[in-house]
Amino acid sequence: MVNEAIHCAVGVIATTESVSSELIQASGAGIVIPAGNAVALQVAMQSVIDNPALSESWRHKAIQYSSRISSASVGNYFIDILEYIFLEANKPRPVCPWL
């Protein structure tokens, strides 16, 4: 999960289909790529490999942003996501509450 990665000061490469893509955009602690796009994933991964300063920047942004995410808000958001996926897919996608 993206929020766990941010709590661990790890940058994230996520897709536009991930429910937590908004967290990456808000925190700046990673990059969001189009879902199902293997070339975009390859480019993003190669960028991290070729540019250690990029992952270091993501790490610093994750550290700065992690204080905004409480255990309670993460837990409630996770429940909302599960309900959206398994019970109420016809409702709007949950919005990340700490953005």
JSON list of C-alpha atoms in Angstrom, two decimals, residues 24-57:
[
{"chain": "A", "resi": 24, "resn": "ILE", "atom": "CA", "xyz": [1.34, 10.08, -4.44]},
{"chain": "A", "resi": 25, "resn": "GLN", "atom": "CA", "xyz": [0.25, 13.20, -6.27]},
{"chain": "A", "resi": 26, "resn": "ALA", "atom": "CA", "xyz": [-0.36, 15.10, -3.03]},
{"chain": "A", "resi": 27, "resn": "SER", "atom": "CA", "xyz": [2.86, 14.01, -1.33]},
{"chain": "A", "resi": 28, "resn": "GLY", "atom": "CA", "xyz": [5.18, 14.05, -4.32]},
{"chain": "A", "resi": 29, "resn": "ALA", "atom": "CA", "xyz": [6.68, 10.82, -2.96]},
{"chain": "A", "resi": 30, "resn": "GLY", "atom": "CA", "xyz": [6.53, 8.91, -6.22]},
{"chain": "A", "resi": 31, "resn": "ILE", "atom": "CA", "xyz": [5.06, 8.86, -9.68]},
{"chain": "A", "resi": 32, "resn": "VAL", "atom": "CA", "xyz": [1.73, 7.80, -11.14]},
{"chain": "A", "resi": 33, "resn": "ILE", "atom": "CA", "xyz": [1.81, 6.03, -14.51]},
{"chain": "A", "resi": 34, "resn": "PRO", "atom": "CA", "xyz": [-1.01, 4.87, -16.78]},
{"chain": "A", "resi": 35, "resn": "ALA", "atom": "CA", "xyz": [-2.44, 1.49, -15.79]},
{"chain": "A", "resi": 36, "resn": "GLY", "atom": "CA", "xyz": [-1.44, -1.38, -18.05]},
{"chain": "A", "resi": 37, "resn": "ASN", "atom": "CA", "xyz": [1.35, 0.59, -19.70]},
{"chain": "A", "resi": 38, "resn": "ALA", "atom": "CA", "xyz": [4.48, -1.58, -19.50]},
{"chain": "A", "resi": 39, "resn": "VAL", "atom": "CA", "xyz": [6.59, 1.01, -21.32]},
{"chain": "A", "resi": 40, "resn": "ALA", "atom": "CA", "xyz": [5.65, 3.71, -18.78]},
{"chain": "A", "resi": 41, "resn": "LEU", "atom": "CA", "xyz": [6.57, 1.32, -15.96]},
{"chain": "A", "resi": 42, "resn": "GLN", "atom": "CA", "xyz": [9.90, 0.54, -17.62]},
{"chain": "A", "resi": 43, "resn": "VAL", "atom": "CA", "xyz": [10.66, 4.24, -18.08]},
{"chain": "A", "resi": 44, "resn": "ALA", "atom": "CA", "xyz": [9.71, 5.05, -14.48]},
{"chain": "A", "resi": 45, "resn": "MET", "atom": "CA", "xyz": [11.81, 2.21, -13.08]},
{"chain": "A", "resi": 46, "resn": "GLN", "atom": "CA", "xyz": [14.77, 3.11, -15.27]},
{"chain": "A", "resi": 47, "resn": "SER", "atom": "CA", "xyz": [14.49, 6.74, -14.13]},
{"chain": "A", "resi": 48, "resn": "VAL", "atom": "CA", "xyz": [14.81, 5.62, -10.51]},
{"chain": "A", "resi": 49, "resn": "ILE", "atom": "CA", "xyz": [17.76, 3.38, -11.34]},
{"chain": "A", "resi": 50, "resn": "ASP", "atom": "CA", "xyz": [19.55, 6.05, -13.37]},
{"chain": "A", "resi": 51, "resn": "ASN", "atom": "CA", "xyz": [18.83, 8.92, -11.01]},
{"chain": "A", "resi": 52, "resn": "PRO", "atom": "CA", "xyz": [19.43, 8.10, -7.32]},
{"chain": "A", "resi": 53, "resn": "ALA", "atom": "CA", "xyz": [18.58, 11.72, -6.48]},
{"chain": "A", "resi": 54, "resn": "LEU", "atom": "CA", "xyz": [15.02, 11.04, -7.64]},
{"chain": "A", "resi": 55, "resn": "SER", "atom": "CA", "xyz": [14.44, 8.27, -5.12]},
{"chain": "A", "resi": 56, "resn": "GLU", "atom": "CA", "xyz": [16.18, 10.36, -2.45]},
{"chain": "A", "resi": 57, "resn": "SER", "atom": "CA", "xyz": [13.80, 13.24, -3.25]}
]
